[in-house]
Rosetta silent file (secondary structure, phi, psi, omega in degrees, C-alpha in Angstrom):
SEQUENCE: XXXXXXXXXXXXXXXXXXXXXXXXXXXXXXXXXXXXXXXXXXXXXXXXXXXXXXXXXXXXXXXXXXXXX
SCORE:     score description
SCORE:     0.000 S_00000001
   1 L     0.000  152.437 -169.058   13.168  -43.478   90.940 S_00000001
   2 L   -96.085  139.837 -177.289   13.726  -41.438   93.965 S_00000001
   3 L   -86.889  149.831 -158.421   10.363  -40.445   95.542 S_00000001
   4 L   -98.092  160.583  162.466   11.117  -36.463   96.421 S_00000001
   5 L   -72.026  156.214 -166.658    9.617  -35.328  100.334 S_00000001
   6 L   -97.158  121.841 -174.650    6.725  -33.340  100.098 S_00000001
   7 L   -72.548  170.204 -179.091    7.262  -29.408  100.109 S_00000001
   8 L   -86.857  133.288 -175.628    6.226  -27.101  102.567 S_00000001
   9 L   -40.241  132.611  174.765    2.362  -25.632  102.087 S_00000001
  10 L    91.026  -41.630 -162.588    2.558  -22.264   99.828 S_00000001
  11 L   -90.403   94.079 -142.416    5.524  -23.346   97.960 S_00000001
  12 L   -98.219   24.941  160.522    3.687  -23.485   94.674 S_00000001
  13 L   -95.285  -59.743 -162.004    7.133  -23.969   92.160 S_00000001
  14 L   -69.738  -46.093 -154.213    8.604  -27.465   94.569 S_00000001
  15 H   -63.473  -31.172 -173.691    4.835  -28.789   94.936 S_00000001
  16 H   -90.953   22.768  164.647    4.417  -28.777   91.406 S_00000001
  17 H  -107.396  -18.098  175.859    7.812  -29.964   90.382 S_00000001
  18 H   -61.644  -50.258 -160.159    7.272  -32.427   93.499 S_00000001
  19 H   -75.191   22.215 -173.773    4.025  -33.735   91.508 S_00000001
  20 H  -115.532  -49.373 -138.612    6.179  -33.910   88.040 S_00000001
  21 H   -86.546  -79.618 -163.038    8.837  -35.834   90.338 S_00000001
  22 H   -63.142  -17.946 -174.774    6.023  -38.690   91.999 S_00000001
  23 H   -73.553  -64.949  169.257    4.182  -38.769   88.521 S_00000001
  24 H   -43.511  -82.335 -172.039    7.586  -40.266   86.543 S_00000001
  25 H   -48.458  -14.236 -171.062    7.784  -42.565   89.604 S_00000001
  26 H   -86.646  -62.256  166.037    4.363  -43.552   89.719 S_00000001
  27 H   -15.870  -58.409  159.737    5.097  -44.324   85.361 S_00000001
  28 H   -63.227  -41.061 -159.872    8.063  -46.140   86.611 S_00000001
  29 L  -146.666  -20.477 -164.217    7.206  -48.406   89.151 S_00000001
  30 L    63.912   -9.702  160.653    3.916  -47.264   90.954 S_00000001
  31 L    -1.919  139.676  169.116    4.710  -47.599   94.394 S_00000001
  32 H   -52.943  -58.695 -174.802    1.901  -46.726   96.929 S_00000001
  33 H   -62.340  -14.828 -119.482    3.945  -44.078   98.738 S_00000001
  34 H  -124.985  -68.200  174.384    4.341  -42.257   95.317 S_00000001
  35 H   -31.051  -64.532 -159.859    0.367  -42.618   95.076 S_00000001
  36 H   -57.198  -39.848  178.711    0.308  -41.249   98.620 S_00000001
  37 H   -95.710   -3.739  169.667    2.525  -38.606   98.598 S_00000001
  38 H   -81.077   -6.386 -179.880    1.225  -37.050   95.403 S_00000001
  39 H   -77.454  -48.676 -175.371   -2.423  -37.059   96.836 S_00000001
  40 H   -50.639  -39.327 -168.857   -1.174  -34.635   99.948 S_00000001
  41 H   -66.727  -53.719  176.962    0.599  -32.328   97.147 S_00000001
  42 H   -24.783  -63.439  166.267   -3.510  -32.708   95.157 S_00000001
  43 H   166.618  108.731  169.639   -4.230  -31.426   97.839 S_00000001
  44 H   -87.482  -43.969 -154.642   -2.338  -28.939   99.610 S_00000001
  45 L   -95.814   10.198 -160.632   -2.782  -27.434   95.911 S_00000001
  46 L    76.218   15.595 -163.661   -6.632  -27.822   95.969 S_00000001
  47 L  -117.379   91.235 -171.822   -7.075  -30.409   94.011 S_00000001
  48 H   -48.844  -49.654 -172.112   -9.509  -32.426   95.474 S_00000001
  49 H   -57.768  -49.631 -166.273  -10.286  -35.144   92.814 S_00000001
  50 H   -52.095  -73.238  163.611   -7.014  -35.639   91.892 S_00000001
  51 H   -38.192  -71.694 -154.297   -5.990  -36.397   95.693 S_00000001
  52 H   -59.243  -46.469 -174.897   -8.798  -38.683   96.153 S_00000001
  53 H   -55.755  -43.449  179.779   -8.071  -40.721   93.112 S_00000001
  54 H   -59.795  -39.005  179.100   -4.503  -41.093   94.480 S_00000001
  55 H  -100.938   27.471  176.812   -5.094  -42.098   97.783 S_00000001
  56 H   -95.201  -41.857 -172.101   -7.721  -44.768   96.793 S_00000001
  57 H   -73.669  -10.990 -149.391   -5.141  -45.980   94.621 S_00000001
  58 H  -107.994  -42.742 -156.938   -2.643  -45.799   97.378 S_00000001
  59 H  -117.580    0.122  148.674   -4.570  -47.818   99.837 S_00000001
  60 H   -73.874  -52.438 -165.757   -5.615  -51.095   96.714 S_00000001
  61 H   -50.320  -38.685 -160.641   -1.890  -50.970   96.430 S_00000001
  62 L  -152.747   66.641 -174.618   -0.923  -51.233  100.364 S_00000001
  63 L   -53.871  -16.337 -157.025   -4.144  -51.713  102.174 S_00000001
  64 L  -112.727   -5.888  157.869   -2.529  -52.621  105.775 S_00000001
  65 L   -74.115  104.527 -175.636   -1.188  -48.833  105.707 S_00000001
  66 L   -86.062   -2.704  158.206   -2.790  -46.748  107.932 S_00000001
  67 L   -52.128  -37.395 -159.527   -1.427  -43.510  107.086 S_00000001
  68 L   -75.945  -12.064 -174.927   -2.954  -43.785  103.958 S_00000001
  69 L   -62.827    0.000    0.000   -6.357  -43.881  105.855 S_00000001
């Protein structure tokens, strides 16, 4: 699955069709970046928990990434 880039802040229709978009991939295959880039949409959209859960999961998956830090 193609992971989509991460919309621009405010653009509350792509972030949540972005987070529909990295959710299927995360379903499919789980990839880290998938984790990673759905935590930034969590939140950019407020959603604190959500994000956190993602990028914990993001950085068991691919621990040597320091972005995800």
């Amino acid at each position: 699955a193609r992971i989509p880039p991460v919309p621009m802040p405010g653009d509350t229709a792509r972030t949540q069709a972005a987070i529909q978009a990295l959710t299927r991939a995360i379903n499919q295959s789980s990839p880290a970046s998938a984790y990673a880039k759905r935590a930034a949409l969590y939140l950019s959209a407020g959603r604190v928990r959500e994000a956190l859960a993602d990028i914990d999961e993001a950085i068991d998956r691919q621990p040597n990434t320091g972005a995800y830090y």
